[in-house]
């Protein structure tokens, strides 16, 4: 089968004789360089000529040295650099007809008819106009005698593919734009730092983040740090918000909280459309409450710094997809944007996305705020719902009384984001009227009776804490079913939420299998995957793996820096993951590794030899360093030491080697914004499922649930969050190696090899097909709530 893909790829999608140009325009965003690198390397790989256009549209209009051919080495070492190496500029001249005529002339001289534009909606709209006018512009150039008939015929159609680079995430049609995740990293680093100083002094901090027209950064950072209040342009606060906010702040202080955090998007407005500024909010708090209050305006810090692992992978996938889209484009294909929905790359008509983005602004201008939120898309709406669920503690008298008891526990190895998930579950549970119980130390603590009630205030400030505050163990319940059943009886536990890794999954299988013997286990049970290894069947992503990837990427960046200082050095790095190659593969893609060894893709001594030769060739170029990643259990004989010694021997006289075992630093550290947000939303969703299932299974005065669909795993699959009975996942699992039998990320491996200059077959059958922006989503969001 691989053969037929290769043929399909090289015959139909050869870039021979084509020229592709790449430019970045508008505001810069971290990850733009990763996209440029992917476009250049994929373009060269398929045999096209690739050009940089420096300084955005300004460079296209000015021509000359601004349009330069790119070589493979030109994009080396730029993956980890923030901003855009080829420069960006706002260009007034391109907005005029004369400017576009000059630009067209410059492109025709180089034979460039494929354009890859990385920028915001303004840049992409400009590109689309340019494409529509193209044949008219060529006609004018011909009449002015600047080009001949031949050139007009050869360059008759201009193809355009866009990628959205914008830290605001303000573009409709994609879940994430390039740069958003990195901007969140900057904000969260600041919030974490501020929290420690604010707690020392009992302070209130008002934090202003970017987002003139879009509240995404403010909303997600508020969700990720458990802020007390957030102001965003799409959803202005109800009139009289001043009283509500001050009341909420003083209540949280009286319950013992030492700090308050208020996040303001720079474009925040009230219901009348008047701006709400950070200084106004500060003065309000000082006048009404007398709290010591400080304002921090983050400004351009948010655009800076190195791109996060997520942004590098997103941009690399988009860049490769963009080249495929250009090669497949015909004269009547509309200009498209490559975007990400859930976990999949898709192509959408550029103008549909732009129109929808403009409609959001129109809805806001007309004060139709609910409409604006809906048009922003599913992911935005979910963030807003979850934030409002978690942020406001109702008085006990306002809460429904469900008389159900729900227990939460962590099982397996610690993973960053577990605490955010527990906080979210506890607060949603309390809001829905349940009594929440925390079990310490997993199933082991359960059978020893370490079970106690946990209240709203007990989980304050948990989102930013790494590891597991409840304590977690790998113990399975199998040998202690009697004692666990006993504890469930003593505390009258009516439902279980298990947050953890592979042991959590096996544990639920054991509990559900014991239902016919123990009535106590005939209750709703749901598991949320949390493990750095990302090896749980039924979910494409697990809580904690994003944080681990960032730890790997940061280390690799430092190592590459040390290697480029000494020249001709190859680093061999061992990552975690058990038998699962996710961290090694995706970390390798994000760090720009030359080779990645994993268990899922067997390799032999000939492969090792080929890899050494590949590096020897690389050392003859201007890039004199190498990075090799090895998953800890990829091969019992080809150990990290063995590979290190082999490379050292074979590379003698050409390069020298160093090795590094990353170990437990991959499990530690504060959770990344993605993990905080993902765990908060997935745990809230799991609790809502528990509430629903409890109501459905309450009969004759007691809870009784023993059908397969009352013991589930909640996972993210492609574009949706899905509840799947654990019994159905059994067949999808390789229990010996603790991995799913099929893993979606394996299709990223050819991508990684292409970007490291290996010839490989690339399966284009899964590449994005042109879709359309959906205007109205089905009301039932259960099956379709993407992250």
XYZ file of C-alpha atoms in Angstrom:
787
model
C 0.000 0.000 0.000
C 2.828 2.372 0.847
C 4.096 1.924 -2.719
C 0.899 3.135 -4.312
C 0.916 6.222 -2.069
C 4.456 7.036 -3.121
C 3.486 6.817 -6.766
C 0.379 8.877 -6.213
C 2.506 11.432 -4.440
C 5.427 11.771 -6.822
C 3.597 11.478 -10.120
C 0.629 13.665 -9.347
C 2.254 16.088 -7.013
C 5.658 16.807 -8.441
C 6.756 20.398 -8.020
C 9.221 20.226 -10.932
C 9.153 23.435 -12.958
C 7.086 25.261 -10.312
C 8.161 28.197 -8.201
C 6.722 28.832 -4.752
C 7.254 32.012 -2.742
C 6.634 32.357 0.977
C 6.057 35.589 2.890
C 5.033 36.627 6.405
C 2.885 39.710 6.739
C 1.139 41.784 9.394
C 1.956 41.375 13.080
C 4.561 38.731 13.875
C 3.690 35.563 15.787
C 5.838 32.827 17.333
C 5.847 29.759 15.086
C 5.901 31.696 11.799
C 9.496 30.517 11.277
C 8.496 26.881 11.719
C 5.884 27.397 8.995
C 8.389 29.084 6.663
C 10.880 26.252 7.275
C 8.262 23.589 6.498
C 7.180 25.351 3.270
C 10.783 25.716 2.085
C 11.808 22.136 2.866
C 8.636 20.519 1.555
C 8.846 22.687 -1.582
C 12.471 21.693 -2.250
C 11.611 18.067 -1.403
C 8.996 17.870 -4.185
C 11.358 19.494 -6.667
C 10.025 23.059 -6.778
C 12.066 26.245 -6.579
C 11.282 28.129 -3.375
C 11.739 31.850 -2.781
C 11.704 33.986 0.365
C 9.955 37.314 0.075
C 11.538 39.467 2.769
C 9.590 42.214 4.605
C 6.120 40.953 3.642
C 4.172 42.707 0.883
C 6.583 45.653 1.049
C 9.324 43.328 -0.188
C 7.076 42.005 -2.942
C 6.430 45.568 -4.152
C 10.089 46.664 -3.851
C 11.429 43.472 -5.471
C 15.171 43.213 -6.047
C 17.073 41.584 -3.190
C 13.866 41.142 -1.221
C 12.968 38.122 -3.349
C 15.667 35.480 -2.867
C 15.841 31.810 -3.656
C 15.859 29.662 -0.501
C 18.132 26.668 0.010
C 17.672 23.757 2.398
C 20.269 25.210 4.783
C 18.718 28.702 4.718
C 16.011 27.572 7.134
C 18.274 25.686 9.508
C 18.196 26.817 13.169
C 15.069 28.908 12.730
C 12.555 26.422 14.204
C 13.189 27.622 17.753
C 13.311 31.343 16.951
C 10.304 33.540 17.771
C 8.945 36.238 15.449
C 9.738 35.910 11.747
C 13.273 35.681 10.356
C 12.259 36.864 6.869
C 10.730 40.028 8.270
C 7.218 41.398 8.187
C 5.826 44.853 7.503
C 2.522 46.613 7.166
C 2.435 47.842 3.568
C 0.301 50.757 2.367
C 1.618 50.551 -1.190
C 0.261 47.029 -1.802
C -3.204 48.411 -1.088
C -2.955 50.535 -4.240
C -3.355 49.255 -7.785
C 0.120 50.570 -8.724
C 1.677 48.693 -5.830
C 0.073 45.406 -6.861
C 1.168 45.968 -10.473
C 4.807 46.326 -9.331
C 4.451 43.198 -7.189
C 3.045 41.193 -10.095
C 5.931 42.324 -12.302
C 8.481 41.231 -9.682
C 6.870 37.781 -9.358
C 6.605 37.195 -13.115
C 10.296 37.994 -13.561
C 11.079 35.085 -11.266
C 8.304 32.863 -12.666
C 6.549 32.683 -9.281
C 2.884 31.708 -9.556
C 2.446 29.971 -6.191
C 2.216 32.120 -3.121
C 2.161 31.030 0.492
C 1.044 33.845 2.795
C 1.419 33.607 6.579
C -0.426 36.426 8.313
C -3.694 37.707 9.759
C -7.006 38.244 7.978
C -5.864 41.577 6.480
C -2.841 39.947 4.818
C -4.948 37.073 3.499
C -7.675 39.357 2.129
C -4.968 41.303 0.304
C -3.610 38.085 -1.191
C -7.050 37.096 -2.420
C -7.619 40.450 -4.124
C -4.181 40.113 -5.772
C -5.190 36.684 -7.091
C -8.487 37.986 -8.483
C -6.750 40.845 -10.282
C -3.830 38.720 -11.525
C -4.832 38.246 -15.166
C -5.740 41.946 -15.466
C -2.366 42.931 -13.986
C -0.529 40.687 -16.482
C -2.557 42.232 -19.297
C -1.426 45.738 -18.206
C 2.216 44.645 -17.910
C 1.983 43.184 -21.427
C 0.530 46.419 -22.843
C 3.244 48.472 -21.154
C 5.806 46.191 -22.798
C 7.216 45.124 -19.436
C 6.591 41.414 -20.134
C 6.096 39.424 -23.352
C 3.312 37.080 -24.578
C 5.320 34.042 -23.509
C 5.603 35.256 -19.881
C 1.873 36.068 -19.807
C 1.011 32.577 -21.010
C 3.422 30.822 -18.648
C 2.283 32.725 -15.560
C -1.410 32.886 -16.390
C -2.793 31.783 -12.985
C -1.742 32.694 -9.465
C -2.358 30.138 -6.708
C -2.630 31.227 -3.125
C -2.633 29.303 0.156
C -2.842 31.075 3.475
C -1.817 30.122 6.991
C -3.059 32.220 9.850
C -0.347 33.624 12.077
C -1.933 35.709 14.806
C -1.483 35.542 18.561
C -5.090 36.705 19.091
C -6.644 33.530 17.632
C -9.157 35.856 15.982
C -9.650 34.010 12.702
C -12.797 31.973 12.106
C -12.516 28.463 10.733
C -9.513 27.290 12.725
C -9.324 26.185 16.384
C -5.855 27.623 16.803
C -3.835 30.156 14.852
C -0.021 30.053 14.787
C 1.332 31.942 17.802
C -1.689 31.720 20.102
C -0.349 28.892 22.248
C 3.045 30.622 22.649
C 1.365 33.898 23.625
C -0.577 31.971 26.283
C 2.744 30.558 27.547
C 4.065 34.113 28.017
C 0.882 35.230 29.816
C 0.783 32.197 32.101
C 4.487 32.559 32.991
C 3.701 36.111 34.103
C 0.537 35.124 35.983
C 2.376 32.340 37.835
C 5.087 34.815 38.813
C 2.561 37.453 39.891
C 0.612 34.958 41.987
C 3.578 34.313 44.254
C 4.181 38.011 44.937
C 0.467 38.784 45.315
C 0.075 36.053 47.925
C 2.914 37.499 49.971
C 1.131 40.847 50.280
C -2.582 40.073 49.865
C -2.808 41.970 46.596
C -5.190 42.315 43.710
C -3.626 42.281 40.254
C -5.253 43.637 37.125
C -3.581 42.122 34.094
C -4.051 43.572 30.631
C -3.475 41.157 27.747
C -3.581 41.660 23.972
C -6.751 41.227 21.942
C -8.182 44.427 20.476
C -11.101 42.653 18.838
C -10.855 39.157 20.226
C -10.976 37.980 23.831
C -9.464 34.524 23.274
C -6.157 35.168 25.088
C -7.919 36.811 28.034
C -10.539 34.088 28.274
C -8.185 31.115 28.085
C -5.630 32.623 30.430
C -8.440 33.358 32.913
C -9.506 29.728 32.610
C -5.917 28.524 32.951
C -5.142 30.473 36.113
C -8.575 30.497 37.747
C -8.868 34.309 37.549
C -11.621 35.946 39.608
C -12.972 38.043 36.752
C -12.330 38.472 33.031
C -13.317 41.215 30.574
C -13.561 40.375 26.861
C -14.981 42.313 23.884
C -17.319 39.508 22.721
C -19.211 39.212 26.005
C -19.375 42.537 27.881
C -20.448 42.237 31.534
C -24.081 42.874 32.465
C -24.901 46.427 33.615
C -24.140 46.817 37.300
C -21.074 44.599 36.950
C -19.113 46.952 39.201
C -21.156 45.852 42.255
C -21.080 42.187 41.284
C -17.338 42.146 40.761
C -16.532 43.936 44.019
C -18.889 41.655 45.934
C -17.209 38.597 44.439
C -13.719 39.881 45.263
C -14.575 40.647 48.878
C -16.308 37.246 49.297
C -13.238 35.391 48.053
C -11.030 37.428 50.458
C -13.322 36.669 53.387
C -13.006 32.947 52.577
C -9.274 33.238 53.102
C -7.967 33.860 49.566
C -4.893 36.100 49.679
C -4.961 37.271 46.113
C -7.305 38.286 43.329
C -6.545 38.232 39.652
C -8.584 40.190 37.117
C -7.780 39.796 33.424
C -8.694 42.517 30.939
C -8.441 42.151 27.142
C -7.199 45.428 25.627
C -10.422 45.651 23.584
C -12.772 45.063 26.550
C -16.015 47.070 26.424
C -19.225 47.418 28.403
C -22.770 46.848 27.075
C -22.834 50.419 25.710
C -19.648 49.829 23.733
C -17.549 52.044 26.043
C -14.001 50.756 26.741
C -13.265 49.145 30.122
C -9.612 49.905 30.840
C -7.301 48.217 33.314
C -6.805 51.524 35.148
C -10.565 51.987 35.502
C -10.863 48.504 37.020
C -7.951 49.187 39.402
C -9.408 52.516 40.600
C -12.773 50.845 41.142
C -11.278 48.124 43.373
C -9.215 50.654 45.347
C -12.136 53.074 45.884
C -14.759 50.482 46.787
C -12.740 47.837 48.620
C -9.516 49.554 49.589
C -7.513 46.535 48.372
C -3.847 47.030 47.507
C -4.126 46.814 43.703
C -1.543 46.796 40.918
C -1.842 46.934 37.123
C 0.426 44.922 34.831
C 0.228 45.515 31.077
C 1.852 42.647 29.229
C 2.167 44.326 25.821
C 4.662 42.939 23.305
C 6.050 40.361 25.698
C 3.178 38.212 24.444
C 4.482 38.263 20.876
C 8.022 37.416 21.893
C 10.038 34.464 23.097
C 10.486 31.041 21.578
C 7.494 29.238 20.087
C 5.920 26.494 22.212
C 6.041 22.854 21.117
C 2.370 23.097 20.066
C 3.036 26.076 17.765
C 6.054 24.409 16.133
C 4.085 21.244 15.381
C 1.008 23.167 14.245
C 3.094 25.398 11.953
C 5.129 22.474 10.543
C 1.981 20.481 9.754
C 0.354 23.544 8.192
C 3.433 24.379 6.099
C 3.615 20.892 4.589
C -0.150 20.903 3.992
C 0.133 24.337 2.307
C 2.667 23.034 -0.237
C 0.394 20.061 -1.011
C -2.533 22.433 -1.485
C -0.495 24.605 -3.893
C 0.588 21.572 -5.929
C -2.982 20.327 -6.175
C -4.437 23.742 -7.047
C -5.947 24.239 -10.482
C -6.976 27.495 -12.185
C -10.462 27.360 -10.669
C -9.578 26.281 -7.093
C -10.463 29.093 -4.677
C -7.673 30.535 -2.533
C -7.646 28.464 0.642
C -6.417 28.601 4.228
C -4.876 25.607 5.892
C -6.276 25.313 9.380
C -6.583 22.993 12.337
C -9.866 21.587 13.596
C -9.565 19.281 16.601
C -6.545 17.263 15.668
C -6.892 17.415 11.899
C -5.532 19.671 9.194
C -8.305 20.951 6.929
C -8.468 23.373 4.001
C -11.121 26.057 3.954
C -11.940 28.657 1.281
C -10.103 31.786 2.376
C -12.919 34.219 1.698
C -15.499 32.163 3.627
C -13.260 32.400 6.705
C -12.606 36.104 6.192
C -16.328 36.847 5.773
C -17.158 34.917 8.946
C -14.374 36.760 10.830
C -15.805 40.097 9.650
C -19.298 38.999 10.707
C -18.078 38.609 14.288
C -17.005 42.251 14.279
C -20.331 43.250 12.714
C -22.280 41.358 15.393
C -20.242 43.124 18.087
C -20.821 46.545 16.498
C -24.559 45.789 16.484
C -24.313 44.680 20.157
C -25.466 41.149 19.240
C -23.009 39.616 21.685
C -24.448 36.095 21.844
C -24.216 35.956 18.072
C -20.568 37.112 18.194
C -19.659 34.323 20.620
C -21.435 31.753 18.439
C -19.634 32.932 15.309
C -16.273 32.713 17.083
C -16.787 28.960 16.968
C -17.129 25.928 19.159
C -13.837 26.092 20.974
C -14.404 29.717 22.071
C -17.951 28.992 23.205
C -16.817 25.992 25.262
C -14.138 28.053 26.979
C -16.710 30.657 27.936
C -19.185 28.079 29.278
C -16.515 26.304 31.312
C -15.167 29.560 32.723
C -18.599 30.688 33.897
C -19.233 27.231 35.404
C -16.059 27.341 37.492
C -15.522 30.928 38.405
C -18.542 31.822 40.470
C -19.393 30.096 43.715
C -23.126 30.240 44.301
C -24.483 30.456 47.829
C -25.394 27.038 49.265
C -29.070 28.032 49.205
C -28.908 28.516 45.414
C -27.383 25.092 44.712
C -29.514 22.118 43.748
C -29.256 19.331 46.319
C -28.606 16.083 44.476
C -27.827 13.992 47.604
C -25.264 12.100 45.478
C -21.656 11.521 46.612
C -18.933 11.565 43.943
C -15.317 10.500 44.539
C -12.304 11.783 42.580
C -8.905 10.063 42.475
C -5.588 10.183 40.589
C -4.102 6.891 39.392
C -0.733 6.160 37.765
C 2.326 8.392 37.474
C 2.010 12.133 38.118
C 1.168 14.297 35.090
C 1.028 18.094 34.918
C -2.618 19.156 34.696
C -4.010 16.517 37.078
C -4.651 19.194 39.734
C -6.442 21.475 37.280
C -8.679 18.514 36.388
C -9.431 17.787 40.067
C -10.238 21.456 40.734
C -12.554 21.605 37.760
C -14.330 18.353 38.687
C -14.787 19.365 42.335
C -16.206 22.778 41.479
C -18.530 21.554 38.737
C -19.676 18.733 41.045
C -20.480 21.180 43.850
C -22.300 23.486 41.408
C -24.440 20.524 40.338
C -25.343 19.818 43.970
C -23.166 16.756 44.689
C -21.022 16.138 47.726
C -17.451 15.694 46.465
C -14.928 13.307 48.025
C -11.176 13.207 47.382
C -9.293 9.912 47.530
C -5.563 10.207 48.286
C -2.917 7.975 46.661
C -5.112 6.311 44.033
C -6.624 2.860 44.525
C -4.112 2.175 47.308
C -5.399 5.085 49.374
C -8.942 4.003 48.483
C -8.672 0.567 50.071
C -6.823 2.043 53.062
C -9.719 4.422 53.645
C -7.987 7.711 52.732
C -11.265 9.273 51.628
C -12.513 12.679 52.757
C -14.922 15.360 51.651
C -13.386 18.142 49.523
C -14.907 21.633 49.359
C -14.892 24.534 46.871
C -12.145 26.445 48.695
C -9.882 23.391 49.099
C -8.989 23.434 45.394
C -8.298 27.174 45.068
C -5.087 27.913 43.158
C -4.712 24.305 41.987
C -4.666 24.965 38.213
C -1.046 26.063 38.063
C 0.354 23.332 40.320
C 2.327 20.501 38.698
C 2.255 16.848 39.770
C -0.645 15.473 41.814
C -1.702 17.179 45.063
C -4.064 14.306 45.917
C -1.161 11.889 45.603
C -1.135 9.152 42.979
C 0.031 5.508 42.854
C 0.263 2.825 40.188
C -1.528 0.222 42.376
C -4.367 -1.632 40.622
C -7.642 -2.321 42.455
C -7.806 -6.047 41.500
C -6.379 -7.512 44.725
C -8.291 -5.179 47.019
C -11.821 -5.259 45.629
C -13.314 -6.220 49.032
C -11.766 -3.264 50.856
C -12.596 -0.788 48.055
C -16.224 -1.951 47.962
C -16.294 -1.575 51.746
C -15.043 2.041 51.538
C -17.605 2.851 48.848
C -20.299 1.503 51.163
C -19.016 3.433 54.213
C -18.904 6.760 52.372
C -21.931 5.946 50.207
C -20.030 6.757 46.976
C -22.462 6.960 44.026
C -20.003 7.714 41.199
C -16.276 7.642 40.444
C -14.095 10.008 38.435
C -10.628 8.597 37.817
C -7.961 10.918 36.417
C -4.864 9.008 35.337
C -2.844 6.899 32.970
C -2.761 3.300 31.767
C -3.316 1.903 35.295
C -6.457 4.020 35.603
C -7.775 2.405 32.411
C -6.893 -1.135 33.560
C -8.325 -0.296 37.002
C -11.690 0.657 35.510
C -11.699 -2.564 33.476
C -11.172 -4.515 36.709
C -13.897 -2.634 38.585
C -16.432 -3.041 35.791
C -15.603 -6.761 35.522
C -16.328 -7.119 39.261
C -19.778 -5.519 39.016
C -21.620 -8.854 39.062
C -19.951 -9.691 42.403
C -20.131 -6.267 44.037
C -23.178 -4.016 43.911
C -20.979 -1.130 45.122
C -19.319 -0.960 41.706
C -22.667 -0.660 39.920
C -22.307 3.132 39.770
C -21.345 5.526 36.959
C -17.550 5.541 36.469
C -15.597 7.696 34.059
C -11.917 8.082 33.352
C -10.068 11.138 32.049
C -6.674 10.283 30.463
C -3.715 11.935 32.212
C -0.215 10.661 31.424
C 2.848 12.204 29.811
C 3.256 9.088 27.637
C -0.048 9.706 25.801
C -0.542 5.937 25.502
C -4.233 5.560 26.401
C -6.533 3.850 23.874
C -9.598 5.900 22.979
C -7.931 9.309 23.162
C -5.599 11.143 20.776
C -4.318 13.318 23.621
C -3.731 12.931 27.350
C -3.382 15.565 30.065
C 0.317 16.146 30.761
C 1.795 15.213 27.399
C 1.882 18.819 26.154
C 3.843 19.906 29.244
C 6.265 16.996 28.744
C 6.737 17.943 25.058
C 7.626 21.482 26.073
C 10.163 20.152 28.573
C 11.736 18.012 25.823
C 11.702 20.860 23.301
C 13.276 23.341 25.729
C 16.074 20.914 26.539
C 16.687 20.111 22.872
C 16.888 23.853 22.101
C 19.598 24.290 24.719
C 21.431 21.232 23.509
C 21.327 22.403 19.869
C 22.713 25.738 20.998
C 25.608 24.062 22.760
C 26.176 21.851 19.706
C 26.260 24.741 17.252
C 28.786 26.449 19.494
C 31.198 23.508 19.336
C 30.430 22.425 15.707
C 30.254 18.850 14.406
C 28.572 17.398 17.408
C 25.695 14.905 17.560
C 23.484 14.596 20.624
C 21.612 11.396 21.468
C 18.683 12.064 23.762
C 16.503 9.512 25.524
C 12.875 10.423 26.192
C 10.167 8.820 28.371
C 7.012 7.144 27.153
C 7.416 3.434 27.989
C 6.813 1.643 24.691
C 4.865 4.563 23.263
C 6.859 6.696 20.811
C 4.607 9.771 21.013
C 6.939 12.006 23.055
C 9.992 11.041 21.005
C 8.263 11.506 17.621
C 6.358 14.703 18.296
C 9.238 16.084 20.373
C 11.526 15.278 17.428
C 9.227 17.151 15.043
C 9.157 20.174 17.380
C 12.900 20.188 18.010
C 14.012 19.474 14.447
C 15.601 16.075 15.150
C 17.505 14.193 12.425
C 16.315 10.745 13.501
C 13.885 9.371 16.063
C 13.938 5.732 17.197
C 10.655 4.293 18.491
C 9.252 0.864 19.325
C 6.308 1.178 16.896
C 8.606 1.444 13.886
C 11.152 -1.409 14.142
C 14.705 -0.616 13.002
C 17.841 -2.691 12.474
C 21.582 -2.193 12.205
C 21.277 -1.152 8.534
C 18.954 1.692 9.531
C 21.426 2.814 12.185
C 24.193 2.781 9.596
C 22.108 4.772 7.096
C 21.377 7.357 9.823
C 25.072 7.741 10.641
C 25.856 8.232 6.930
C 23.077 10.801 6.677
C 24.649 12.770 9.537
C 28.123 12.451 8.010
C 26.756 14.079 4.818
C 25.070 16.789 6.894
C 28.380 17.690 8.587
C 29.777 18.619 5.156
C 27.177 21.413 4.858
C 26.974 24.584 6.923
C 24.753 22.841 9.503
C 27.257 21.091 11.715
C 25.190 19.530 14.460
C 22.861 16.597 14.845
C 20.010 15.621 17.141
C 18.881 12.008 17.602
C 15.963 11.076 19.865
C 15.410 7.604 21.261
C 12.282 6.458 23.079
C 13.269 4.625 26.299
C 11.851 1.212 25.331
C 12.249 1.329 21.558
C 14.585 -1.684 21.447
C 16.000 -3.813 24.249
C 19.338 -4.411 22.521
C 19.917 -1.100 20.781
C 20.103 0.791 24.069
C 20.905 4.493 24.366
C 24.482 3.514 25.318
C 24.780 1.186 22.336
C 23.548 3.853 19.906
C 25.859 6.433 21.503
C 28.864 4.108 21.159
C 27.968 3.148 17.588
C 27.638 6.792 16.516
C 30.862 7.700 18.350
C 32.801 4.933 16.559
C 31.295 5.461 13.107
C 31.500 9.257 13.323
C 35.146 9.267 14.384
C 36.988 12.082 12.628
C 33.732 13.599 11.339
C 31.707 14.402 14.465
C 31.760 13.619 18.156
C 28.822 12.504 20.316
C 27.182 13.334 23.600
C 24.235 11.642 25.243
C 21.500 12.886 27.523
C 18.743 11.038 29.395
C 15.912 13.452 30.130
C 14.226 11.283 32.776
C 11.714 12.600 35.262
C 12.010 16.261 34.344
C 9.446 15.372 31.669
C 6.868 14.610 34.386
C 7.565 17.700 36.440
C 7.072 21.425 36.204
C 4.045 23.675 36.052
C 1.413 22.548 33.531
C 1.434 24.285 30.137
C -1.540 26.514 29.207
C -2.786 23.772 26.864
C -2.767 21.165 29.651
C -4.474 23.525 32.108
C -7.176 24.363 29.613
C -7.610 20.809 28.287
C -7.834 19.273 31.766
C -10.220 21.951 33.021
C -12.624 21.420 30.130
C -12.405 17.632 29.912
C -12.957 17.198 33.682
C -15.957 19.558 33.597
C -17.414 17.519 30.753
C -16.831 14.272 32.655
C -18.652 15.669 35.708
C -21.629 16.703 33.593
C -21.768 13.143 32.212
C -21.708 11.794 35.795
C -24.641 14.034 36.767
C -26.648 12.907 33.749
C -25.838 9.226 34.252
C -26.634 9.425 37.993
C -30.095 10.812 37.227
C -30.712 8.111 34.603
C -29.601 5.269 36.889
C -31.413 6.401 40.060
C -34.279 3.981 40.573
C -36.163 2.863 43.652
C -34.247 5.171 45.947
C -30.745 4.065 44.922
C -28.205 4.327 42.122
C -27.756 1.188 40.056
C -25.680 1.264 36.868
C -24.207 -1.900 35.412
C -24.502 -1.482 31.650
C -21.251 -1.162 29.679
C -21.906 2.469 28.768
C -21.906 3.502 32.453
C -18.162 2.776 32.742
C -16.496 5.054 30.208
C -13.347 6.773 29.084
C -13.689 10.367 27.887
C -11.190 11.004 25.112
C -10.481 13.342 22.250
C -10.818 11.659 18.876
C -9.957 13.637 15.765
C -12.437 16.478 16.088
C -14.662 15.494 18.985
C -14.729 14.594 22.660
C -16.215 11.115 22.948
C -17.387 8.894 25.829
C -16.451 5.285 25.079
C -17.216 2.225 27.225
C -13.866 0.872 28.499
C -14.994 -2.669 27.626
C -15.122 -1.657 23.930
C -11.562 -0.293 24.071
C -10.155 -3.661 25.191
C -9.742 -4.883 21.592
C -7.891 -1.691 20.641
C -5.236 -2.252 23.303
C -1.860 -3.977 23.292
C -1.773 -4.790 27.037
C 1.747 -6.246 26.972
C 3.290 -2.982 25.759
C 0.616 -0.714 27.272
C -0.179 1.117 24.045
C -3.146 1.454 21.674
C -2.886 -0.840 18.627
C -3.416 2.125 16.297
C -1.910 5.542 16.931
C -2.796 8.639 14.897
C 0.551 10.413 15.382
C 2.455 7.763 13.396
C 1.382 9.653 10.281
C 3.514 12.596 11.499
C 6.669 10.493 11.134
C 7.070 10.866 7.351
C 6.662 14.609 7.903
C 9.519 14.606 10.387
C 11.713 12.591 7.999
C 11.010 14.889 5.046
C 11.938 17.934 7.143
C 15.196 16.158 8.091
C 15.976 15.504 4.384
C 15.169 11.790 4.188
C 13.435 10.413 1.106
C 10.259 8.730 2.271
C 6.764 7.919 1.104
C 4.243 10.475 2.234
C 0.642 9.391 2.412
C -1.456 12.225 1.011
C -4.735 10.366 1.388
C -5.165 11.924 4.830
C -4.284 15.465 3.795
C -6.917 18.143 4.230
C -9.773 18.165 1.725
C -11.450 21.456 0.892
C -14.346 21.913 3.285
C -16.701 24.755 4.054
C -17.092 26.914 7.129
C -20.152 25.706 8.980
C -22.435 28.527 9.929
C -24.822 26.736 12.283
C -23.704 23.864 14.428
C -26.015 21.138 15.710
C -27.410 22.099 19.113
C -26.383 18.788 20.682
C -22.822 19.626 21.555
C -22.089 16.338 23.315
C -20.619 14.622 20.324
C -19.077 17.698 18.866
C -17.435 19.634 21.656
C -13.888 19.970 20.468
C -11.226 21.328 22.742
